[in-house]
C-alpha cells in the first residue's frame, strides 16, 4: 500500500461514519465481471457491486449514454417533458409486459417500497401492511418497519404502527378487510436466499383479491433479469399489483422504479407521489442504456443459462449442502463446520468477491448478468481448493 493510499484509507475511516464492514482494499476501476484495486490487482466480482452491476462494470454502452447525457442536460425534474425519460420509461414498461401499465421513477429500493406502501394505504384507505419474516425492504422508516429481519428493527426504536411480519405460510390467513397491502420479497436474498413457495404466493394473491388488499413484490434484487426472467412477478400466474425495482436497473447509477397495473395507475392523481431526482435525465439515460443492453445481449437468457450451469457445478461439491435461489441470484449453503464467512474470506484470498447473509451457512452470489462459464469455472475451482 502506498503512503498516499494509506492516508486516504485513514481519511475515509476518520471522516465517514463507520456503518459498513469493508473489503480490505481500495477499489479503483471496473470492467465487465471484474474490479481492480489501486495496485492493479483483479478481483472477480460475484458480489456484483451489491447486485447492482447488471450489465457488468462500466459497460461501454452505459458509459457512452451517461457521458453524452451529462454533456446535454444533467438534470431537470419531472415538471418538464424529457425525451430520454420518455424512452426509458417506455422501454421499461415494454420489457416488464402485462399487466404493468405505468411506472414512477425513484432513486433507490427503499424509496420504491416507501411509495408502494404509501400508495396502497391511500388507495385502499386502510393502514395494515403485512410482510414476511426474513425479508429485507430497505432502511427508510416504512420499508424498515416492513423488513422481517429482527436485527434491523434494533435500529428503529418503534416501528411504524400497523406493520405485521409473519411467516409466509401464515400471511394468506392473516389478510383481512383491514389490510392495505402485502409486501413480499419473492427470494429473500439477505434472509439467506429463501424463496417464498409458489403455493404460498398463490394463496396470498387469492386472499388479497378476496379482501381488496394490494399485493406488492419487492423485486429490487429479483428484477431486471437476475432470476432468468425479466421480472419474478408472473411466475405461476401470480401478478402483484405493484412491483418495486432498483439495484440493476441503471447498472449502478442510483435509480429505482415502481411499476403499477392499469387499475392502480387509474387511481393515482397529480401530486399523490413526488421526487426531485427520480427519473432525472442522467438516471434515465443509464436506465435506457442498461435495458437496451440487457435486451441486445440477451442477458436475461444468459442469467438463466449461466445460473443453471453454475448451480449444477456447485451442487456437486462435497462441501455444499444446498444451492438456493434462481438464475444468477444464488445462495450456496455450506455444510458445517464450514461457514459462509470462512468461505468468503478464503475466496477473497483468491481474489473473488462474494457476499454473506443472515444465515451463517449461506454465501450469496449476485454477479453481473454477463457472467460466463469461464468465470463460473473459476469460482468452482477456487471452492474446490478451499
Ligand atoms: N429491497 C431489497 C430486496 C433489497 O435487497 C434492498 C437493498 N439491499 C432494498 C430493498 C433497499 O434498497 P436501497 O438500498 O436501494 O434503498
CSV table of C-alpha atoms and ligand atoms in Angstrom, one decimal:
chain,number,residue,atom,x,y,z
A,1,UNK,CA,0.0,0.0,0.0
A,2,UNK,CA,1.5,3.4,-1.0
A,3,UNK,CA,1.7,6.2,1.6
A,4,UNK,CA,-1.0,8.1,-0.3
A,5,UNK,CA,-3.4,5.2,-0.3
A,6,UNK,CA,-2.7,4.6,3.4
A,7,UNK,CA,-3.5,8.2,4.1
A,8,UNK,CA,-6.7,8.0,2.1
A,9,UNK,CA,-7.8,4.9,3.9
A,10,UNK,CA,-7.2,6.7,7.2
A,11,UNK,CA,-9.2,9.7,6.0
A,12,UNK,CA,-12.1,7.5,5.0
A,13,UNK,CA,-12.1,5.8,8.4
A,14,UNK,CA,-11.7,9.2,10.1
A,15,UNK,CA,-14.4,11.1,8.3
A,16,UNK,CA,-17.0,8.6,7.2
A,17,UNK,CA,-19.4,7.1,9.7
A,18,UNK,CA,-18.5,3.5,10.3
A,19,UNK,CA,-21.6,1.8,9.0
A,20,UNK,CA,-20.1,-0.9,6.9
A,21,UNK,CA,-17.6,-3.7,7.2
A,22,UNK,CA,-15.4,-3.1,4.1
A,23,UNK,CA,-13.4,-5.2,1.8
A,24,UNK,CA,-9.7,-4.8,2.8
A,25,UNK,CA,-8.7,-3.0,-0.4
A,26,UNK,CA,-9.2,0.3,-2.3
A,27,UNK,CA,-11.4,-0.1,-5.3
A,28,UNK,CA,-10.2,1.8,-8.3
A,29,UNK,CA,-11.9,0.7,-11.5
A,30,UNK,CA,-14.1,-2.0,-13.0
A,31,UNK,CA,-14.6,-3.7,-16.3
A,32,UNK,CA,-17.1,-6.5,-17.1
A,33,UNK,CA,-17.2,-9.1,-14.3
A,34,UNK,CA,-14.1,-7.7,-12.6
A,35,UNK,CA,-12.9,-4.8,-10.4
A,36,UNK,CA,-9.4,-3.7,-9.8
A,37,UNK,CA,-7.7,-2.3,-6.7
A,38,UNK,CA,-5.2,0.6,-6.6
A,39,UNK,CA,-2.4,-1.8,-7.1
A,40,UNK,CA,-3.9,-3.1,-10.3
A,41,UNK,CA,-5.0,-6.5,-8.8
A,42,UNK,CA,-8.0,-8.0,-10.4
A,43,UNK,CA,-11.0,-9.4,-8.5
A,44,UNK,CA,-13.8,-11.5,-9.9
A,45,UNK,CA,-16.9,-9.6,-8.7
A,46,UNK,CA,-19.5,-12.2,-7.8
A,47,UNK,CA,-21.0,-9.8,-5.3
A,48,UNK,CA,-21.9,-7.7,-8.4
A,49,UNK,CA,-21.3,-4.4,-6.5
A,50,UNK,CA,-24.2,-5.3,-4.2
A,51,UNK,CA,-26.3,-6.9,-7.0
A,52,UNK,CA,-26.1,-3.7,-8.9
A,53,UNK,CA,-23.7,-4.2,-11.8
A,54,UNK,CA,-26.3,-5.9,-14.1
A,55,UNK,CA,-24.6,-5.2,-17.4
A,56,UNK,CA,-21.1,-5.6,-15.8
A,57,UNK,CA,-18.8,-2.8,-14.6
A,58,UNK,CA,-18.6,0.2,-17.0
A,59,UNK,CA,-20.4,-1.4,-19.9
A,60,UNK,CA,-19.3,0.8,-22.9
A,61,UNK,CA,-23.0,1.4,-24.0
A,62,UNK,CA,-23.9,2.6,-20.5
A,63,UNK,CA,-20.7,4.7,-20.2
A,64,UNK,CA,-21.4,6.3,-23.6
A,65,UNK,CA,-25.1,7.1,-22.7
A,66,UNK,CA,-24.1,8.7,-19.4
A,67,UNK,CA,-21.3,10.7,-20.9
A,68,UNK,CA,-23.5,12.0,-23.7
A,69,UNK,CA,-26.4,12.8,-21.5
A,70,UNK,CA,-24.1,14.6,-19.0
A,71,UNK,CA,-23.0,16.9,-21.8
A,72,UNK,CA,-26.5,17.6,-22.9
A,73,UNK,CA,-28.5,18.0,-19.7
A,74,UNK,CA,-27.6,16.6,-16.3
A,75,UNK,CA,-30.8,17.4,-14.6
A,76,UNK,CA,-34.3,18.6,-14.8
A,77,UNK,CA,-37.2,17.3,-12.6
A,78,UNK,CA,-40.4,15.7,-13.8
A,79,UNK,CA,-42.1,19.0,-14.3
A,80,UNK,CA,-40.5,19.1,-17.8
A,81,UNK,CA,-41.0,16.5,-20.5
A,82,UNK,CA,-37.7,15.0,-21.5
A,83,UNK,CA,-37.1,12.7,-24.4
A,84,UNK,CA,-34.6,10.4,-22.6
A,85,UNK,CA,-37.1,9.8,-19.8
A,86,UNK,CA,-39.9,9.1,-22.3
A,87,UNK,CA,-37.7,6.5,-24.0
A,88,UNK,CA,-36.5,4.9,-20.7
A,89,UNK,CA,-40.0,4.6,-19.2
A,90,UNK,CA,-41.5,3.1,-22.4
A,91,UNK,CA,-38.6,0.6,-22.7
A,92,UNK,CA,-39.1,-0.4,-19.0
A,93,UNK,CA,-42.9,-1.0,-19.4
A,94,UNK,CA,-42.4,-2.9,-22.7
A,95,UNK,CA,-39.9,-5.2,-21.1
A,96,UNK,CA,-42.0,-5.7,-17.9
A,97,UNK,CA,-45.0,-6.5,-20.0
A,98,UNK,CA,-48.6,-7.0,-18.9
A,99,UNK,CA,-50.2,-6.2,-16.5
A,100,UNK,CA,-47.8,-3.3,-15.8
A,101,UNK,CA,-49.1,-0.1,-17.3
A,102,UNK,CA,-47.2,2.8,-15.8
A,103,UNK,CA,-44.1,3.5,-13.7
A,104,UNK,CA,-42.9,6.0,-11.2
A,105,UNK,CA,-39.1,6.6,-11.2
A,106,UNK,CA,-37.3,7.0,-7.8
A,107,UNK,CA,-33.7,6.8,-6.6
A,108,UNK,CA,-33.4,3.7,-4.6
A,109,UNK,CA,-35.1,0.4,-3.5
A,110,UNK,CA,-36.2,1.8,-0.1
A,111,UNK,CA,-37.9,4.8,-1.8
A,112,UNK,CA,-39.7,2.5,-4.3
A,113,UNK,CA,-41.0,0.5,-1.4
A,114,UNK,CA,-42.0,3.6,0.6
A,115,UNK,CA,-44.0,4.8,-2.4
A,116,UNK,CA,-45.7,1.4,-2.9
A,117,UNK,CA,-46.7,1.2,0.7
A,118,UNK,CA,-48.0,4.8,0.7
A,119,UNK,CA,-50.0,4.3,-2.5
A,120,UNK,CA,-51.5,1.1,-1.1
A,121,UNK,CA,-52.6,2.8,2.1
A,122,UNK,CA,-54.0,5.8,0.3
A,123,UNK,CA,-55.8,3.8,-2.4
A,124,UNK,CA,-57.4,1.3,0.0
A,125,UNK,CA,-58.0,3.8,2.8
A,126,UNK,CA,-56.5,1.1,5.1
A,127,UNK,CA,-53.4,1.1,7.3
A,128,UNK,CA,-52.3,-2.5,7.8
A,129,UNK,CA,-49.2,-3.7,5.9
A,130,UNK,CA,-48.2,-7.4,6.1
A,131,UNK,CA,-44.8,-8.6,5.1
A,132,UNK,CA,-42.9,-11.9,5.5
A,133,UNK,CA,-40.3,-13.0,8.1
A,134,UNK,CA,-36.8,-13.0,6.7
A,135,UNK,CA,-37.4,-10.2,4.1
A,136,UNK,CA,-35.4,-7.1,3.6
A,137,UNK,CA,-37.1,-4.0,2.2
A,138,UNK,CA,-34.9,-1.0,3.0
A,139,UNK,CA,-33.6,1.4,5.5
A,140,UNK,CA,-36.3,4.2,5.5
A,141,UNK,CA,-38.9,4.2,8.2
A,142,UNK,CA,-41.7,2.4,6.4
A,143,UNK,CA,-39.6,-0.1,4.4
A,144,UNK,CA,-37.5,-0.9,7.6
A,145,UNK,CA,-40.7,-1.4,9.6
A,146,UNK,CA,-41.8,-4.0,6.9
A,147,UNK,CA,-38.3,-5.7,7.0
A,148,UNK,CA,-38.6,-9.1,8.5
A,149,UNK,CA,-35.1,-9.5,9.9
A,150,UNK,CA,-35.2,-8.7,13.6
A,151,UNK,CA,-31.7,-7.2,13.9
A,152,UNK,CA,-32.6,-4.3,11.6
A,153,UNK,CA,-35.5,-3.5,13.9
A,154,UNK,CA,-33.0,-2.8,16.7
A,155,UNK,CA,-32.2,0.5,14.8
A,156,UNK,CA,-35.9,1.5,14.7
A,157,UNK,CA,-36.8,2.1,18.3
A,158,UNK,CA,-40.5,1.9,17.4
A,159,UNK,CA,-41.6,0.6,14.0
A,160,UNK,CA,-44.4,2.3,12.1
A,161,UNK,CA,-47.7,1.0,13.6
A,162,UNK,CA,-49.9,-1.4,11.7
A,163,UNK,CA,-47.0,-3.3,10.2
A,164,UNK,CA,-47.2,-7.1,10.7
A,165,UNK,CA,-44.5,-9.5,9.9
A,166,UNK,CA,-45.5,-13.2,9.6
A,167,UNK,CA,-44.1,-16.4,8.2
A,168,UNK,CA,-45.1,-16.8,4.6
A,169,UNK,CA,-47.4,-19.7,5.2
A,170,UNK,CA,-49.5,-17.6,7.7
A,171,UNK,CA,-49.9,-14.5,5.5
A,172,UNK,CA,-52.9,-15.6,3.4
A,173,UNK,CA,-54.9,-16.3,6.5
A,174,UNK,CA,-54.0,-13.0,8.1
A,175,UNK,CA,-55.2,-10.8,5.2
A,176,UNK,CA,-58.4,-9.1,6.1
A,177,UNK,CA,-60.5,-6.1,5.1
A,178,UNK,CA,-58.1,-4.0,7.3
A,179,UNK,CA,-55.1,-4.9,5.1
A,180,UNK,CA,-53.9,-2.3,2.7
A,181,UNK,CA,-51.0,-4.3,1.3
A,182,UNK,CA,-48.9,-7.5,1.4
A,183,UNK,CA,-45.3,-6.8,0.6
A,184,UNK,CA,-43.2,-9.7,-0.5
A,185,UNK,CA,-39.5,-10.2,-1.4
A,186,UNK,CA,-40.1,-13.4,-3.5
A,187,UNK,CA,-36.5,-14.7,-3.0
A,188,UNK,CA,-35.2,-13.4,0.4
A,189,UNK,CA,-31.7,-12.6,-0.5
A,190,UNK,CA,-30.3,-11.1,2.7
A,191,UNK,CA,-32.5,-13.6,4.6
A,192,UNK,CA,-30.4,-16.5,3.3
A,193,UNK,CA,-31.7,-16.8,-0.3
A,194,UNK,CA,-35.0,-18.3,0.9
A,195,UNK,CA,-37.8,-18.5,-1.7
A,196,UNK,CA,-41.4,-17.9,-0.8
A,197,UNK,CA,-43.2,-21.0,-2.2
A,198,UNK,CA,-45.4,-20.7,-5.3
A,199,UNK,CA,-48.2,-22.3,-3.2
A,200,UNK,CA,-47.9,-19.5,-0.6
A,201,UNK,CA,-47.7,-16.8,-3.2
A,202,UNK,CA,-50.9,-18.1,-4.9
A,203,UNK,CA,-52.8,-18.3,-1.7
A,204,UNK,CA,-51.6,-14.8,-0.7
A,205,UNK,CA,-52.7,-13.4,-4.1
A,206,UNK,CA,-56.1,-15.1,-3.7
A,207,UNK,CA,-56.6,-13.7,-0.2
A,208,UNK,CA,-55.6,-10.2,-1.4
A,209,UNK,CA,-58.1,-10.3,-4.2
A,210,UNK,CA,-60.8,-11.5,-1.9
A,211,UNK,CA,-60.2,-8.8,0.7
A,212,UNK,CA,-59.3,-6.0,-1.7
A,213,UNK,CA,-55.7,-5.7,-0.4
A,214,UNK,CA,-52.9,-4.8,-2.9
A,215,UNK,CA,-50.1,-7.3,-3.5
A,216,UNK,CA,-46.6,-5.7,-3.9
A,217,UNK,CA,-43.5,-7.6,-4.9
A,218,UNK,CA,-40.1,-6.1,-3.9
A,219,UNK,CA,-38.1,-7.1,-6.9
A,220,UNK,CA,-35.1,-4.9,-6.0
A,221,UNK,CA,-32.9,-7.9,-6.3
A,222,UNK,CA,-35.0,-10.4,-8.3
A,223,UNK,CA,-36.0,-7.9,-11.0
A,224,UNK,CA,-34.2,-6.8,-14.2
A,225,UNK,CA,-33.4,-10.3,-15.4
A,226,UNK,CA,-31.5,-11.7,-12.4
A,227,UNK,CA,-33.6,-14.8,-11.9
A,228,UNK,CA,-33.8,-15.7,-15.6
A,229,UNK,CA,-37.0,-13.8,-16.4
A,230,UNK,CA,-37.2,-10.0,-16.6
A,231,UNK,CA,-39.4,-10.0,-13.6
A,232,UNK,CA,-40.0,-12.7,-11.0
A,233,UNK,CA,-43.6,-11.5,-11.0
A,234,UNK,CA,-45.8,-13.6,-13.3
A,235,UNK,CA,-44.4,-16.9,-12.2
A,236,UNK,CA,-47.2,-19.4,-11.6
A,237,UNK,CA,-49.7,-16.7,-12.7
A,238,UNK,CA,-49.0,-14.5,-9.7
A,239,UNK,CA,-49.1,-10.9,-10.9
A,240,UNK,CA,-48.8,-8.4,-8.0
A,241,UNK,CA,-50.5,-5.0,-8.5
A,242,UNK,CA,-47.2,-3.3,-7.8
A,243,UNK,CA,-43.5,-4.2,-8.4
A,244,UNK,CA,-40.6,-2.3,-6.9
A,245,UNK,CA,-37.2,-2.2,-8.7
A,246,UNK,CA,-33.8,-0.6,-8.1
A,247,UNK,CA,-30.2,-2.1,-8.0
A,248,UNK,CA,-29.6,-3.4,-11.5
A,249,UNK,CA,-32.0,-1.0,-13.3
A,250,UNK,CA,-29.3,1.5,-14.2
A,251,UNK,CA,-26.1,-0.5,-13.9
A,252,UNK,CA,-25.0,1.5,-10.9
A,253,UNK,CA,-26.4,4.9,-11.5
A,254,UNK,CA,-28.7,5.5,-8.5
A,255,UNK,CA,-32.2,4.7,-9.7
A,256,UNK,CA,-35.4,2.8,-8.9
A,257,UNK,CA,-38.9,2.4,-10.1
A,258,UNK,CA,-42.4,1.4,-9.0
A,259,UNK,CA,-44.4,-0.4,-11.6
A,260,UNK,CA,-48.2,-0.5,-11.3
A,261,UNK,CA,-51.2,-2.1,-13.1
A,262,UNK,CA,-53.7,-0.1,-15.1
A,263,UNK,CA,-56.2,-0.2,-12.2
A,264,UNK,CA,-53.7,1.2,-9.7
A,265,UNK,CA,-52.5,3.8,-12.2
A,266,UNK,CA,-56.0,5.0,-12.9
A,267,UNK,CA,-56.4,5.9,-9.2
A,268,UNK,CA,-53.2,8.0,-9.0
A,269,UNK,CA,-53.7,11.7,-9.2
A,270,UNK,CA,-51.3,14.6,-9.8
A,271,UNK,CA,-49.5,15.4,-6.6
A,272,UNK,CA,-50.0,11.9,-5.0
A,273,UNK,CA,-46.3,11.0,-5.3
A,274,UNK,CA,-43.3,13.1,-5.9
A,275,UNK,CA,-39.5,13.1,-6.1
A,276,UNK,CA,-36.9,15.7,-7.1
A,277,UNK,CA,-34.3,13.4,-8.6
A,278,UNK,CA,-36.2,10.3,-9.6
A,279,UNK,CA,-36.3,9.9,-13.4
A,280,UNK,CA,-33.8,12.6,-14.0
A,281,UNK,CA,-32.1,12.8,-17.4
A,282,UNK,CA,-28.8,11.1,-16.3
A,283,UNK,CA,-30.7,8.3,-14.5
A,284,UNK,CA,-33.0,7.9,-17.4
A,285,UNK,CA,-30.0,7.6,-19.8
A,286,UNK,CA,-28.4,4.9,-17.6
A,287,UNK,CA,-31.8,3.1,-17.4
A,288,UNK,CA,-32.4,3.2,-21.1
A,289,UNK,CA,-28.8,2.0,-22.0
A,290,UNK,CA,-29.0,-0.7,-19.3
A,291,UNK,CA,-32.3,-2.1,-20.6
A,292,UNK,CA,-31.2,-1.9,-24.3
A,293,UNK,CA,-28.0,-3.7,-23.4
A,294,UNK,CA,-29.9,-6.4,-21.5
A,295,UNK,CA,-32.2,-6.9,-24.5
A,296,UNK,CA,-29.5,-6.7,-27.2
A,297,UNK,CA,-27.0,-9.1,-25.4
A,298,UNK,CA,-29.8,-11.4,-24.2
A,299,UNK,CA,-28.7,-11.1,-20.6
A,300,UNK,CA,-31.9,-12.5,-19.2
A,301,UNK,CA,-31.4,-15.7,-21.1
A,302,UNK,CA,-27.7,-15.6,-20.0
A,303,UNK,CA,-28.7,-15.3,-16.4
A,304,UNK,CA,-30.8,-18.4,-16.7
A,305,UNK,CA,-28.2,-20.4,-18.7
A,306,UNK,CA,-25.1,-19.5,-16.7
A,307,UNK,CA,-27.2,-19.8,-13.5
A,308,UNK,CA,-28.1,-23.4,-14.3
A,309,UNK,CA,-24.5,-24.2,-15.3
A,310,UNK,CA,-23.1,-22.8,-12.1
A,311,UNK,CA,-25.8,-24.3,-9.9
A,312,UNK,CA,-25.1,-27.8,-11.3
A,313,UNK,CA,-21.4,-27.5,-10.8
A,314,UNK,CA,-21.8,-26.1,-7.2
A,315,UNK,CA,-24.3,-28.8,-6.2
A,316,UNK,CA,-21.6,-31.5,-7.0
A,317,UNK,CA,-19.1,-30.0,-4.5
A,318,UNK,CA,-18.7,-32.1,-1.3
A,319,UNK,CA,-18.7,-29.0,1.0
A,320,UNK,CA,-22.0,-27.8,-0.4
A,321,UNK,CA,-25.3,-28.8,1.3
A,322,UNK,CA,-27.7,-27.0,-1.0
A,323,UNK,CA,-27.7,-24.4,-3.8
A,324,UNK,CA,-30.5,-21.9,-3.3
A,325,UNK,CA,-32.1,-19.0,-5.4
A,326,UNK,CA,-32.7,-18.8,-9.1
A,327,UNK,CA,-30.7,-17.7,-12.2
A,328,UNK,CA,-27.8,-15.5,-11.1
A,329,UNK,CA,-29.3,-14.9,-7.6
A,330,UNK,CA,-27.5,-17.7,-5.8
A,331,UNK,CA,-27.2,-18.9,-2.3
A,332,UNK,CA,-24.6,-21.5,-1.5
A,333,UNK,CA,-25.3,-23.3,1.7
A,334,UNK,CA,-22.2,-24.9,3.1
A,335,UNK,CA,-22.1,-27.9,5.4
A,336,UNK,CA,-21.0,-27.1,8.9
A,337,UNK,CA,-18.3,-26.7,10.3
A,338,UNK,CA,-17.6,-24.6,7.1
A,339,UNK,CA,-19.2,-21.2,7.5
A,340,UNK,CA,-20.1,-18.7,4.8
A,341,UNK,CA,-17.8,-16.1,6.4
A,342,UNK,CA,-14.9,-18.5,6.3
A,343,UNK,CA,-15.5,-19.3,2.6
A,344,UNK,CA,-15.9,-15.6,1.9
A,345,UNK,CA,-12.5,-14.9,3.4
A,346,UNK,CA,-11.0,-17.8,1.5
A,347,UNK,CA,-12.4,-16.6,-1.8
A,348,UNK,CA,-11.1,-13.1,-1.1
A,349,UNK,CA,-7.6,-14.5,-0.9
A,350,UNK,CA,-8.2,-16.0,-4.4
A,351,UNK,CA,-9.4,-12.5,-5.4
A,352,UNK,CA,-13.1,-13.5,-5.7
A,353,UNK,CA,-15.8,-11.3,-4.1
A,354,UNK,CA,-18.9,-12.8,-2.6
A,355,UNK,CA,-21.5,-11.7,0.0
A,356,UNK,CA,-22.7,-13.1,3.3
A,357,UNK,CA,-26.3,-13.3,4.5
A,358,UNK,CA,-28.1,-13.6,7.9
A,359,UNK,CA,-27.8,-17.4,7.6
A,360,UNK,CA,-24.2,-18.1,8.7
A,361,UNK,CA,-24.1,-21.1,6.3
A,362,UNK,CA,-25.2,-19.2,3.2
A,363,UNK,CA,-22.9,-17.4,0.9
A,364,UNK,CA,-24.5,-15.1,-1.6
A,365,UNK,CA,-23.6,-14.5,-5.3
A,366,UNK,CA,-25.3,-11.7,-7.2
A,367,UNK,CA,-22.8,-11.4,-10.2
A,368,UNK,CA,-23.2,-9.3,-13.3
A,369,UNK,CA,-25.7,-10.8,-15.7
A,370,UNK,CA,-22.9,-11.1,-18.3
A,371,UNK,CA,-21.3,-13.9,-16.3
A,372,UNK,CA,-20.0,-16.7,-18.5
A,373,UNK,CA,-18.9,-20.3,-17.9
A,374,UNK,CA,-15.2,-19.3,-17.7
A,375,UNK,CA,-15.9,-17.1,-14.6
A,376,UNK,CA,-18.2,-19.7,-13.2
A,377,UNK,CA,-15.5,-22.3,-13.5
A,378,UNK,CA,-13.0,-20.0,-11.7
A,379,UNK,CA,-15.3,-19.9,-8.7
A,380,UNK,CA,-15.9,-23.7,-8.7
A,381,UNK,CA,-12.1,-24.3,-8.9
A,382,UNK,CA,-11.4,-21.9,-6.1
A,383,UNK,CA,-14.1,-23.5,-3.9
A,384,UNK,CA,-12.6,-27.0,-4.5
A,385,UNK,CA,-9.2,-25.8,-3.3
A,386,UNK,CA,-10.5,-24.2,-0.1
B,1,LIG,N1,-35.3,-4.4,-1.1
B,1,LIG,C1,-34.4,-5.4,-1.3
B,1,LIG,C2,-34.8,-6.8,-1.6
B,1,LIG,C3,-33.0,-5.1,-1.2
B,1,LIG,O1,-32.1,-6.0,-1.3
B,1,LIG,C4,-32.6,-3.7,-0.9
B,1,LIG,C5,-31.2,-3.3,-0.7
B,1,LIG,N2,-30.3,-4.3,-0.3
B,1,LIG,C6,-33.6,-2.8,-0.7
B,1,LIG,C7,-34.9,-3.1,-0.8
B,1,LIG,C8,-33.3,-1.3,-0.4
B,1,LIG,O2,-32.7,-0.7,-1.5
B,1,LIG,P1,-31.8,0.6,-1.3
B,1,LIG,O3,-30.6,0.2,-0.6
B,1,LIG,O4,-31.5,1.0,-2.8
B,1,LIG,O5,-32.7,1.6,-0.7
